[in-house]
Amino acid sequence: MSASAAPTAASTSVQTPVRTAVLPAFRGRIGPDARSGHYAVPRRYRLYLSTACPSGLRLAVAHSLLGLDEVCPATFLPAVPDGPDGGHSALRPLYEASAHRYTGPALAPVLGDDWLGRIVSTHAPDILRDLDRWFGPGRPALYPEDAQADIEAVERLCARGVDEAAQRAGTADADPAERAASLTELLDALGELERLLDTGGHVLGDRLTAADIAVWVSLVQLDTVHSHHLDAAAVQRIAAHPRLWAHARRLTAHPSFGGHLDLDGIARRHRARCRGLEAAGAAVRILDWAAYASHQVDDR
């Protein structure tokens, strides 16, 4: 059955009220047989996600790359949660069935068990790995065994060096020295990703992996969300990584990537959650994401 852990930070709304009790969440795993509690069988599980959320967007891309529409259907949720606590009302019954007297926000993404009517996991990294491992046979693995450590390193670099550093660099009330240090950390991370693309057509050589998904989602957020809180000079320095942004353009033209790019939804989610100040970087766009998404080519 489900195990507990804290919800991922990417899925937590700034509108969620502070609670004194630890809210239950779920870190169940899909396994090879019934002893796992959730064994791998087609059409038993369902994904609930919003592509305006970074975690949801990563899962949507992976879900499409693995061709799981029939094996594990996906239900797409609104860009902006409709619950007063920052959760999705459509997920409320599933949460209440999975945790006695659940009072917290019904957050996405969720992997649900349709047989039991309960939640398996709310932890996007575990969900992505389990879908790849148990429901992706016959397709190139997103987490090939010989590259797992490198993929995890890229995922950490994106989470800390890009996402978190960009967030800190754009915090208006932070100490200027701290903002400058965060911008340097961000630029260093982008430089490292730029160097990785020297080795082949993808982040880790000549094959598409989960590392490419992580990088692409981070770049989408960087250009469409975080840049709003940076100055124009900072955004221009961010744009000065030609191989990295060319890779983002190429991936956006892939239907499994660009087909899930909801720019309007990302903007509405940002407006609903953001309490920061807009800066001059809001006027600088690095990529015309919509244009590249409209020229889709299957370029795996």
Coordinates of N, CA, C and O in Angstrom, one line a residue, residues 18-19 51 57 67 78 119 137 151 163-165 184 226 230 275 277 281 288 300:
V18 N -0.6 27.7 5.9 CA 0.3 27.0 6.7 C -0.4 26.1 7.7 O -1.3 26.6 8.4
R19 N 0.0 24.9 7.9 CA -0.7 24.0 8.8 C 0.3 23.4 9.8 O 1.5 23.2 9.4
T51 N -0.1 20.3 -17.2 CA 1.2 20.6 -18.0 C 1.6 22.0 -17.7 O 2.7 22.4 -18.2
L57 N 4.5 18.7 -16.5 CA 5.0 18.8 -17.8 C 6.1 17.7 -18.1 O 6.1 17.1 -19.2
G67 N 4.6 6.3 -25.1 CA 3.4 5.8 -25.7 C 2.5 5.1 -24.8 O 2.0 4.0 -25.1
P78 N -6.7 21.5 -14.9 CA -6.6 22.9 -15.2 C -5.2 23.4 -14.8 O -4.6 23.0 -13.9
I119 N -4.5 6.6 -4.2 CA -3.3 7.1 -4.7 C -2.1 6.2 -4.5 O -2.0 5.6 -3.4
P137 N 8.7 -1.2 -22.2 CA 9.4 -2.2 -23.0 C 9.1 -2.0 -24.5 O 8.0 -1.7 -24.9
I151 N 22.2 10.9 -15.5 CA 20.9 11.5 -15.7 C 20.5 12.1 -14.3 O 20.0 13.3 -14.3
D163 N 16.7 25.9 -11.7 CA 15.4 26.3 -11.2 C 15.5 27.1 -9.9 O 15.0 28.2 -9.8
E164 N 16.2 26.6 -8.9 CA 16.3 27.3 -7.6 C 17.2 28.5 -7.7 O 16.9 29.5 -7.1
A165 N 18.3 28.4 -8.4 CA 19.1 29.6 -8.6 C 18.4 30.7 -9.3 O 18.6 31.9 -8.9
T184 N 25.2 34.0 -10.9 CA 26.4 33.4 -11.2 C 26.3 31.8 -11.2 O 26.7 31.1 -12.1
H226 N 10.8 32.6 -14.9 CA 11.8 33.2 -14.1 C 12.4 34.5 -14.7 O 12.8 35.4 -13.9
L230 N 14.0 39.0 -13.6 CA 15.4 39.3 -13.8 C 15.5 40.6 -14.7 O 14.6 40.9 -15.5
R275 N 4.1 36.4 -6.3 CA 4.0 37.6 -5.5 C 5.2 38.5 -5.7 O 5.3 39.5 -5.0
L277 N 8.0 41.0 -8.0 CA 7.9 42.2 -8.8 C 8.5 41.8 -10.2 O 9.5 41.2 -10.4
G281 N 13.5 42.1 -17.6 CA 13.7 40.8 -18.3 C 12.4 40.3 -18.9 O 12.4 39.4 -19.8
D288 N 10.9 31.8 -29.3 CA 9.5 31.9 -29.7 C 8.9 30.5 -29.6 O 8.9 29.7 -30.6
R300 N 13.5 12.0 -32.8 CA 14.1 11.3 -31.6 C 15.5 10.9 -31.9 O 16.3 11.0 -31.0

